[in-house]
Coordinates of C-alpha atoms and ligand atoms in Angstrom, one line a residue:
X1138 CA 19.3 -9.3 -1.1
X1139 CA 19.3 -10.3 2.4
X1140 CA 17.4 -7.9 4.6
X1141 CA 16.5 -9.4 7.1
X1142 CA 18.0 -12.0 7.7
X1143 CA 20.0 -14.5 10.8
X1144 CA 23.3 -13.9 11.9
X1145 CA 25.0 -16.1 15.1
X1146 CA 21.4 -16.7 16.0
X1147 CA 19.4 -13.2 16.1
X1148 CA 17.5 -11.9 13.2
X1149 CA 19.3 -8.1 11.6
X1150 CA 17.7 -5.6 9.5
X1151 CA 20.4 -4.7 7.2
X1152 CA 23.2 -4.6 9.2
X1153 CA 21.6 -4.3 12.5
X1154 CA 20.7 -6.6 15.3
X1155 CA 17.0 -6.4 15.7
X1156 CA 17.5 -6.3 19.6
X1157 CA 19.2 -3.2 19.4
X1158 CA 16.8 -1.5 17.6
X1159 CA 14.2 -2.8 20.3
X1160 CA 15.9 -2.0 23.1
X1161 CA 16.6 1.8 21.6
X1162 CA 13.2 2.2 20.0
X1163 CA 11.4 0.5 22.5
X1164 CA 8.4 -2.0 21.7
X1165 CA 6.2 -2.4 19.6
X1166 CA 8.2 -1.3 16.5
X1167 CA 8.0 -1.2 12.8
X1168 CA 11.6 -1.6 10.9
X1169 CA 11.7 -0.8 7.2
X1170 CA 14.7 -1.4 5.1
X1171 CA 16.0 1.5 2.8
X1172 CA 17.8 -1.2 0.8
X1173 CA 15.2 -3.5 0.5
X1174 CA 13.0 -0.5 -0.8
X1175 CA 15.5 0.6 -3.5
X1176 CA 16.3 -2.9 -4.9
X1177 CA 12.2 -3.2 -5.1
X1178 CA 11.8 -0.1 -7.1
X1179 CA 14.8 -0.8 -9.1
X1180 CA 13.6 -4.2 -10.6
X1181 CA 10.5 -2.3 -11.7
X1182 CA 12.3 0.4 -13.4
X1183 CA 14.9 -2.0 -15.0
X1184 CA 12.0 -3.9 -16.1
X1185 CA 11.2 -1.4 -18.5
X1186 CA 14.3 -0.6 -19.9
X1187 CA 13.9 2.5 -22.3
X1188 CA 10.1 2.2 -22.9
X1189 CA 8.4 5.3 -21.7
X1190 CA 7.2 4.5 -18.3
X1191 CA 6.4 6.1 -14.8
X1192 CA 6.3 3.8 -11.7
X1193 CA 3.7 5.6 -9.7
X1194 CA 4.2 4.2 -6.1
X1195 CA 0.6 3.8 -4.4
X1196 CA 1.5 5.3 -1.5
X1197 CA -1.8 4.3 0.9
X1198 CA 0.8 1.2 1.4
X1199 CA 3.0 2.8 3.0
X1200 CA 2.6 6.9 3.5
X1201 CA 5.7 7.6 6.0
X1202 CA 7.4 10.3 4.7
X1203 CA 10.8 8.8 5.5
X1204 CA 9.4 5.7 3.1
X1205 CA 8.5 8.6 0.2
X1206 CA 11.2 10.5 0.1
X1207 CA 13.6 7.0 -1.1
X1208 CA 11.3 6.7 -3.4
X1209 CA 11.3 10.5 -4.5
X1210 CA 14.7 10.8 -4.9
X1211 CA 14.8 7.5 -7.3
X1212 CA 12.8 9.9 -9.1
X1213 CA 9.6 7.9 -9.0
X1214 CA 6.1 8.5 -9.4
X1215 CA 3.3 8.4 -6.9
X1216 CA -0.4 7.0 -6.9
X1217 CA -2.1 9.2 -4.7
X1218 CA -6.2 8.9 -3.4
X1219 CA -6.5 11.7 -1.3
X1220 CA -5.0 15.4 -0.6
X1221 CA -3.7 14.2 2.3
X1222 CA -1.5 11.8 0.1
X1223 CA -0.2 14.2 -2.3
X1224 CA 0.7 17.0 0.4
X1225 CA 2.9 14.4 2.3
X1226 CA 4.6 13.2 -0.8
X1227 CA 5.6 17.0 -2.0
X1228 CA 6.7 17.2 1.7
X1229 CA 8.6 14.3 1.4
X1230 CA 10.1 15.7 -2.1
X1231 CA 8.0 14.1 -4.6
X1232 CA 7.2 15.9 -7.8
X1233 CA 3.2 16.7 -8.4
X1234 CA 3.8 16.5 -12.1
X1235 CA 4.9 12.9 -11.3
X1236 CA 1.7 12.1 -9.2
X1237 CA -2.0 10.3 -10.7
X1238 CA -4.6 10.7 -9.0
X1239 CA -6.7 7.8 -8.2
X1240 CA -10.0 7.4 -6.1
X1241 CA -13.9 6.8 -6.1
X1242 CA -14.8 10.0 -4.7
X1243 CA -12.3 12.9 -5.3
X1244 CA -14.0 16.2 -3.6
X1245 CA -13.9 19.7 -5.2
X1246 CA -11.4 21.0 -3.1
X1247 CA -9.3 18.3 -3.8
X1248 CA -9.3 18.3 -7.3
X1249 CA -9.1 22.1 -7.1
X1250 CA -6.1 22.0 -4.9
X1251 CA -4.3 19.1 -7.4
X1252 CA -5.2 21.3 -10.4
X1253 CA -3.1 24.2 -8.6
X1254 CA -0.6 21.9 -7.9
X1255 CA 0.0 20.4 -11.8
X1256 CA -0.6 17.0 -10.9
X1257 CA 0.4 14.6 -13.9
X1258 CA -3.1 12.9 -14.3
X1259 CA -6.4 12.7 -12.3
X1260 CA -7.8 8.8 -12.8
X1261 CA -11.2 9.7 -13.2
X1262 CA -14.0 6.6 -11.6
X1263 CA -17.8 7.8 -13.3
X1264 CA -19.6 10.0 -15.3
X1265 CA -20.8 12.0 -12.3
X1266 CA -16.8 12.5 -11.5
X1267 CA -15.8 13.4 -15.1
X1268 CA -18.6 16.2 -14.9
X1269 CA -16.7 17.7 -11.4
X1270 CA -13.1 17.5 -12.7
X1271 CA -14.3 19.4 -15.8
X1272 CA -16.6 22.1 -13.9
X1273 CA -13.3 22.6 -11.3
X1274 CA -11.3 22.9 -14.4
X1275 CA -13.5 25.4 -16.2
X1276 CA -13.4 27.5 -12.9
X1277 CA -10.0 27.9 -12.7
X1278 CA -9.2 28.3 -16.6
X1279 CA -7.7 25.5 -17.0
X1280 CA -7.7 22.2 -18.9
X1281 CA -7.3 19.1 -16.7
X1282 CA -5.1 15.8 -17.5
X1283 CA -7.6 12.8 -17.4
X1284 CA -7.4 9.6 -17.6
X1285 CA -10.4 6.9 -17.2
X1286 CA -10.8 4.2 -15.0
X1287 CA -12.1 1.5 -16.5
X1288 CA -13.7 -1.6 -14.7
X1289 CA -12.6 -4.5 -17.2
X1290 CA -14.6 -7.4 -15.2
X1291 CA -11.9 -9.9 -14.4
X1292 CA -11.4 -11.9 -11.5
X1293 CA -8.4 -11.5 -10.1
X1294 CA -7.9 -14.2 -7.6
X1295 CA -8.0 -12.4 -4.2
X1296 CA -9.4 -11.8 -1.1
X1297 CA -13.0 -10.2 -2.1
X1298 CA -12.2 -7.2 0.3
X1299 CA -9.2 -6.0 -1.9
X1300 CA -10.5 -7.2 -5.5
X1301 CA -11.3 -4.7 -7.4
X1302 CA -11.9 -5.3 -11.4
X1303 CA -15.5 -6.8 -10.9
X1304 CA -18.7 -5.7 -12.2
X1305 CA -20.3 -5.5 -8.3
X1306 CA -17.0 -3.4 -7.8
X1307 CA -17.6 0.0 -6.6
X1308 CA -14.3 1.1 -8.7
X1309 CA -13.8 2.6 -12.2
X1310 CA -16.6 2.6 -15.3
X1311 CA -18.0 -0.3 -17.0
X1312 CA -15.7 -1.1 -20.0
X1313 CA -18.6 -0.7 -22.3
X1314 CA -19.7 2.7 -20.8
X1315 CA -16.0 3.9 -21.5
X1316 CA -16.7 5.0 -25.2
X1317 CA -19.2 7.4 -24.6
X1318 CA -17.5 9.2 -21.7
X1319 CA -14.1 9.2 -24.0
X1320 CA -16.4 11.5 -26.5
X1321 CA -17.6 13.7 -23.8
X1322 CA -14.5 14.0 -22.8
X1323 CA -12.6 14.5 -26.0
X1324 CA -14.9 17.4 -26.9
X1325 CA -13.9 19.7 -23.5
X1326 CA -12.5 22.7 -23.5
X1327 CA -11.3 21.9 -20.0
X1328 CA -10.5 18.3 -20.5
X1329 CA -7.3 16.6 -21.7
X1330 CA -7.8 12.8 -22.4
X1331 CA -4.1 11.4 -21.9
X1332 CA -4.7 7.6 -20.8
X1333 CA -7.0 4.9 -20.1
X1334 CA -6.6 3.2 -16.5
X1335 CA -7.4 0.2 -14.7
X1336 CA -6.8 -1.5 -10.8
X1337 CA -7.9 -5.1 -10.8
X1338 CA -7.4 -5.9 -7.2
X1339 CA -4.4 -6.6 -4.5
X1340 CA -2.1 -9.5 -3.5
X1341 CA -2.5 -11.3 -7.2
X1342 CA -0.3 -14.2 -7.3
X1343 CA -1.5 -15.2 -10.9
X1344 CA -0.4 -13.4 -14.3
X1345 CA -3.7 -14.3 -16.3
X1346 CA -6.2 -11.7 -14.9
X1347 CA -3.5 -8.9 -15.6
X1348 CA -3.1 -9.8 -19.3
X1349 CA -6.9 -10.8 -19.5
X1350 CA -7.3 -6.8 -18.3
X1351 CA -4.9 -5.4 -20.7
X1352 CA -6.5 -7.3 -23.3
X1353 CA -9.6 -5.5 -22.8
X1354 CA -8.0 -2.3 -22.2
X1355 CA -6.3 -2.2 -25.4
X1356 CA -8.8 -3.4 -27.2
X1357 CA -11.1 -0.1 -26.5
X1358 CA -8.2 1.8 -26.9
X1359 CA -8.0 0.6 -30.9
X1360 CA -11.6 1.5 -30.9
X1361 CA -10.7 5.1 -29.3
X1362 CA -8.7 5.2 -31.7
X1363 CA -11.3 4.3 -34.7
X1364 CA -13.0 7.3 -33.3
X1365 CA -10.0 9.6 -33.6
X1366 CA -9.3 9.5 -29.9
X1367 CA -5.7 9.1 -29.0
X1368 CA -4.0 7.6 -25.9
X1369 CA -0.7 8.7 -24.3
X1370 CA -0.6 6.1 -22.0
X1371 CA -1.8 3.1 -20.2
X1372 CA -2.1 3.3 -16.7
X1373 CA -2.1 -1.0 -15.5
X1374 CA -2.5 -0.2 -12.0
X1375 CA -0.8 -1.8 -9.1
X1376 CA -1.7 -5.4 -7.3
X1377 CA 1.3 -7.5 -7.4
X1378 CA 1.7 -10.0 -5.0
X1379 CA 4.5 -10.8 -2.5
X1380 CA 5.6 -13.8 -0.4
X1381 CA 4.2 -13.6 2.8
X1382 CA 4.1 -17.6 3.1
X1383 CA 5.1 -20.1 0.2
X1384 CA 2.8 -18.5 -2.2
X1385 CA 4.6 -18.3 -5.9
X1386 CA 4.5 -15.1 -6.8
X1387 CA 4.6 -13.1 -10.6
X1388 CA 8.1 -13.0 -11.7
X1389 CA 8.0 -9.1 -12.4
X1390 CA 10.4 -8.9 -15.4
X1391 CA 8.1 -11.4 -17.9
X1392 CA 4.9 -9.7 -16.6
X1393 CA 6.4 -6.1 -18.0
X1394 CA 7.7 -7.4 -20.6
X1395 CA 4.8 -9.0 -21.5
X1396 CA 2.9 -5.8 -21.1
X1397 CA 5.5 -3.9 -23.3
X1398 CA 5.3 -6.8 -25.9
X1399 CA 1.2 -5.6 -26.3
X1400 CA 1.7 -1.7 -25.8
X1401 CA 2.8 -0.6 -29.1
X1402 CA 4.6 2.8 -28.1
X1403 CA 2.0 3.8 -25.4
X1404 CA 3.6 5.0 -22.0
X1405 CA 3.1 2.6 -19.1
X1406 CA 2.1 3.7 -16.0
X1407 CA 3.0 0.5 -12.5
X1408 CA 0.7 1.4 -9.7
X1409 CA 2.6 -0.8 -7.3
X1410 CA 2.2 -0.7 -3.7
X1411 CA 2.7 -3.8 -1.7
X1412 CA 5.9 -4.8 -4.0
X1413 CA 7.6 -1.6 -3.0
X1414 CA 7.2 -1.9 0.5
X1415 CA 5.4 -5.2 1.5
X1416 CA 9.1 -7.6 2.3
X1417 CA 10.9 -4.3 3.6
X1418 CA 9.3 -3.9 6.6
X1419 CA 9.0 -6.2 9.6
X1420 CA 6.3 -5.5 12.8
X1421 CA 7.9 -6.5 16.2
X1422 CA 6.4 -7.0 19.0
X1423 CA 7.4 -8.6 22.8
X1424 CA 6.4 -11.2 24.9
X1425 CA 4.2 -10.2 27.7
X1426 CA 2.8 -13.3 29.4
X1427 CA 2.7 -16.6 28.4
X1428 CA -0.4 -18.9 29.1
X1429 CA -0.7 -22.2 28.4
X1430 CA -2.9 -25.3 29.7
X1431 CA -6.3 -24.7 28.0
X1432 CA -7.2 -26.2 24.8
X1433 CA -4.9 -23.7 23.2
X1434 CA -1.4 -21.9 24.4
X1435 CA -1.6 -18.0 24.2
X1436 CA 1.4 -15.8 23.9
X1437 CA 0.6 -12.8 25.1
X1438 CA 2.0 -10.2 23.3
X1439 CA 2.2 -6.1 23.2
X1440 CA 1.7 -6.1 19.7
X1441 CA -2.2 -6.0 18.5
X1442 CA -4.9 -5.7 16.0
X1443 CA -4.7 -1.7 15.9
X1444 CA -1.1 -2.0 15.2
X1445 CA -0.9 -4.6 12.3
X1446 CA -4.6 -4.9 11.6
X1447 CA -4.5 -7.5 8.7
X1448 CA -4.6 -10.3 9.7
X1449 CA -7.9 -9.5 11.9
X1450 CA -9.2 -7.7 9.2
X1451 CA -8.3 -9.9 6.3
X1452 CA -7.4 -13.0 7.9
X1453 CA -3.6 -12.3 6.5
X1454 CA -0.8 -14.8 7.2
X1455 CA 2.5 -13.1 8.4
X1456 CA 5.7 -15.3 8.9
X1457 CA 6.3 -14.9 12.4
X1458 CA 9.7 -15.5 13.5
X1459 CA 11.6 -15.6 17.4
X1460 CA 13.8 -12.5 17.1
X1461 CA 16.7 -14.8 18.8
X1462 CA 16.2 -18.1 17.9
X1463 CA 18.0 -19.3 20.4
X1464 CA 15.3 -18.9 23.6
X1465 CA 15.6 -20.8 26.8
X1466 CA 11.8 -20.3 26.6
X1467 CA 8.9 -23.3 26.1
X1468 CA 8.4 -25.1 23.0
X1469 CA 4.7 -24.8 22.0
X1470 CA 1.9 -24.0 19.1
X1471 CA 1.0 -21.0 19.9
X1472 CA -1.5 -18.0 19.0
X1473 CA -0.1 -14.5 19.1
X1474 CA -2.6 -12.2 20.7
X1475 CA -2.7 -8.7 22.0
X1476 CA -4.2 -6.5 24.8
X1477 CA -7.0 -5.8 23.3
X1478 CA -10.6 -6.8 24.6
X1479 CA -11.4 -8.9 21.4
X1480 CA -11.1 -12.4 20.2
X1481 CA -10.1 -11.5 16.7
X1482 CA -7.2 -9.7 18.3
X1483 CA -4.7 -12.1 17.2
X1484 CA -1.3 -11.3 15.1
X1485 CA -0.6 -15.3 14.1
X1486 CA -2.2 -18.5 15.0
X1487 CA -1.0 -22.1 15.2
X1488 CA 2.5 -21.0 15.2
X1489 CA 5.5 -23.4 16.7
X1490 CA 7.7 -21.4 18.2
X1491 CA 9.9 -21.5 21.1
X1492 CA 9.4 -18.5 23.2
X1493 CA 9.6 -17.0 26.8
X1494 CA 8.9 -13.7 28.6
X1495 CA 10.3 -10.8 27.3
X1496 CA 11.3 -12.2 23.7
X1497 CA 11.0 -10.3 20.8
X1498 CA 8.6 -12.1 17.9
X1499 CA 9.1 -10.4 14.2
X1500 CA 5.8 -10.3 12.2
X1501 CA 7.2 -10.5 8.6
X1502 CA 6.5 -8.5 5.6
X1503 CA 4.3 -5.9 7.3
X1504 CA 5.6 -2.9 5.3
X1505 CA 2.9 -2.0 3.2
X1506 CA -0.8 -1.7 4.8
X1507 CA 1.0 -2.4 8.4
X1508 CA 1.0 1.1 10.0
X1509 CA -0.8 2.8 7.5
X1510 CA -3.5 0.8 9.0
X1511 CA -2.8 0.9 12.5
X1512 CA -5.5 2.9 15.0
X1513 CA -5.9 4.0 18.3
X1514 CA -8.4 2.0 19.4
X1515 CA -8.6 0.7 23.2
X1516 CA -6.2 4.3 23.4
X1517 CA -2.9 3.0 22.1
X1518 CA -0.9 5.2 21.3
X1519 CA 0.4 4.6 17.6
X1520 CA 3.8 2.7 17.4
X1521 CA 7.7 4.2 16.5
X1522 CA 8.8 3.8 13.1
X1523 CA 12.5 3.2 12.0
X1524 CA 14.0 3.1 8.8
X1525 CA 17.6 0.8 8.3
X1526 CA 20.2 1.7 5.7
X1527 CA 23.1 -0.6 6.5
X1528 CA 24.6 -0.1 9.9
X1529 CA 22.4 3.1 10.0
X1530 CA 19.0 4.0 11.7
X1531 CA 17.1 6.5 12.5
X1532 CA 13.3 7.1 13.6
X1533 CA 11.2 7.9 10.7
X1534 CA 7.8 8.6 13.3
X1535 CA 8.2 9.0 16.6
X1536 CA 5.9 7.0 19.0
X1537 CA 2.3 8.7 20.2
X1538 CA 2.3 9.6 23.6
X1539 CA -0.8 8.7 25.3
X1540 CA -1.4 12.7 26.1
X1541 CA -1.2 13.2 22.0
X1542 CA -4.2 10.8 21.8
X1543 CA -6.5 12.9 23.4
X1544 CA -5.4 16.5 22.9
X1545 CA -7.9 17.0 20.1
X1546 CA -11.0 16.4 22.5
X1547 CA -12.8 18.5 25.3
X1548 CA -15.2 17.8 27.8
X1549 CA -18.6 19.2 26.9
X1550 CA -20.5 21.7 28.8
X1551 CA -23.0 19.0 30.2
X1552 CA -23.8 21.2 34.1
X1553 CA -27.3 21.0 34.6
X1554 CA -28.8 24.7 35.2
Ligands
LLP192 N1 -3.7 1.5 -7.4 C1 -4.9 1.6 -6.9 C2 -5.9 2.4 -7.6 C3 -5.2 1.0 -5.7 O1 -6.4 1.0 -5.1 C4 -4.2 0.2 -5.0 C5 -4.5 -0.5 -3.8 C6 -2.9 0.1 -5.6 C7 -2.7 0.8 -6.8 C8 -1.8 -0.6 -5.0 O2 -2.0 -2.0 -4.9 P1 -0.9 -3.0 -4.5 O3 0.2 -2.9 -5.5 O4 -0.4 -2.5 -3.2 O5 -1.5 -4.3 -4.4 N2 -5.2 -3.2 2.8 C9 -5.1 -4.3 1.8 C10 -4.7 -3.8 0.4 C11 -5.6 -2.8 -0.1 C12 -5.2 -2.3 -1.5 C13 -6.0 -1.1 -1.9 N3 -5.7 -0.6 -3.2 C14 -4.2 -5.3 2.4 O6 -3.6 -5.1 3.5 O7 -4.0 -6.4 1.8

């Protein structure tokens, strides 16, 4: 499908001029595509055909409750990592029975409070975790669903920031570890072993590490089951890659069905984040100033790092594309930097583009980890949200004001007496 995509010269989400939206909206502004979001979840779910599966959404890609409840009422499942994440997907209609719970360092409160709520699996990361899910459980008389996170040492191929199945990874327990904890866990009164879980790492353009993991994990499942420990499911976490240049991405049907070709009759659980959201959501942001005649040309934009932090923060590539393409502006290279005081403030470098003041410039793919991201550092207020659904749109957040951005503050008592 076409989301967004050129018609008579300007750029449309859906069936929307991107102007429009900017000059209702305002700028900067993120546009997400409802479409776009449906056909992504859709090829995951057709994927699996009748297996027994649950595509748990990771929603720390994209939390906006407008984005969740799509995804809720496709009936999908959600990867959550916090309290805060589960609250706002049974406020956006999401079922708790439908939500794993993922996460180094899940507090007592929170596993109490996802206990309460009948959550369909806590992903458990250590031994020291396994002991708190089980003493929470015991408190409240109750057994709780568990599943654990195994660190299966492969390299996945990705920026060291967001790789995640390696040894010096902070994430999951050693592979060889996992047995023991299985038979501490098997022997609870106030434990339910359903699955066994891994999360290799993000943006993976490469099939090999996933089926190098799986390999692994299925392996110690056999030898669970030697030990007369039985699996429900396999959770294969999320960390598909998208597009955001010319990379060659994992064709999603022969991944899954090379999953369900190992599987046997286990239930799979997607953890998929980025492919959800990542290509249905654009960042856009206006020309300010335009200054050129040093070594390098600057566009000055409103758009910054606290908006669409990736690039700074990862050194991430987003396509970035002249809203009209048809500008009576100057043809240059340019670099796309914001207002803030900071060199590694920049949303593109090196790009050629013909631009003048006032135009709009699209940041591509920016729906997952784009917003979510986003601060208020050098007091921005946060930036609109708006979701598309052919000729349709609506806000899904409403831009900060700059009063909201202090109103949780006061001035301290400082009088000298
Ligand atoms: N499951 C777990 C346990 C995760 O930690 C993550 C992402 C996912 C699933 C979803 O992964 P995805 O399918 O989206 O790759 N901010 C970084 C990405 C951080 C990913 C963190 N974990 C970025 O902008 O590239």
């Amino acid at each position: 499908m076409n989301t967004f995509s050129f018609n008579n010269n300007a750029l449309y989400a859906e069936s929307v001029a991107v102007t429009d939206l900017m000059v209702e909206y305002g700028s900067p502004l993120y546009i997400y595509s409802r479409g776009q979001i449906v056909s992504n979840w859709q090829q995951f779910d057709q994927a699996f055909g009748d297996h027994p599966h649950l595509i748990c959404y990771a929603v720390k890609a994209n939390s906006n409750l407008g984005v969740l409840n799509i995804l809720a009422k496709l009936g999908s499942g959600f990867d959550i990592v916090s309290i805060g994440e589960l609250e706002r997907v049974i406020a956006a209609g999401g079922l708790p029975g439908r939500c794993v719970f993922s996460g180094v360092s899940k507090t007592k409160t929170e596993i109490q409070r996802a206990l309460e709520l009948g959550i369909y699996c806590f992903n458990v990361e250590s031994a020291a975790e396994l002991d708190r899910v089980e003493s929470v459980a015991k408190l409240l008389s109750t057994k709780a669903p568990i599943s654990i996170r195994v660190n299966p040492d492969v390299d996945a191929n990705t920026h060291p920031y967001i790789a995640t199945g390696l040894k010096e990874n902070k994430f999951g327990v050693g592979i060889e570890k996992a047995l023991a904890l299985y038979k501490k866990a098997e022997l609870s009164k106030h434990l339910d072993v359903f699955g066994l879980d891994y999360h290799i790492g993000s943006q993976i353009t490469e099939v090999s590490p996933f089926i190098e993991a799986l390999e692994k994990a299925l392996e110690l499942i056999s030898q669970l089951k030697a030990e007369g420990i039985k699996m429900s499911h396999i959770d294969i976490g999320g960390g598909l890659g998208i597009a955001y240049n010319d990379e060659k991405t994992i064709n999603i049907e022969k991944y899954i069905q090379s999953v369900l070709d190992k599987v046997g009759d286990l239930e799979v659980i997607l953890e998929p984040g980025r492919a959800i959201v990542g290509n249905a959501g654009i960042f856009v942001t206006q020309v300010e100033y335009l200054k050129q005649g040093g070594v390098k040309s600057f566009a000055i934009i409103d758009g910054a790092m606290n908006d669409l932090q990736r690039p700074s923060l990862y050194g991430s590539y987003h396509q970035a594309i002249a809203v009209e393409n048809n500008s009576k502006g100057i043809k240059d290279t340019w670099d796309l930097v914001g207002p803030i005081c900071e060199t590694g403030d920049f949303l593109a470098k090196d790009r050629e583009l013909t631009l003048a003041q006032g135009d709009y410039i699209a940041l591509m793919s920016a729906g997952a980890y784009g917003f979510v991201l986003s601060s208020n550092y050098n007091s921005r207020p946060r930036v609109a949200e708006v979701m598309v659904s052919g000729s349709n749109h609506a806000l899904v957040r409403k831009r900060e004001t700059v009063g909201s951005l202090f109103e949780n503050e006061s001035i301290f008592n400082n009088e000298i007496n």
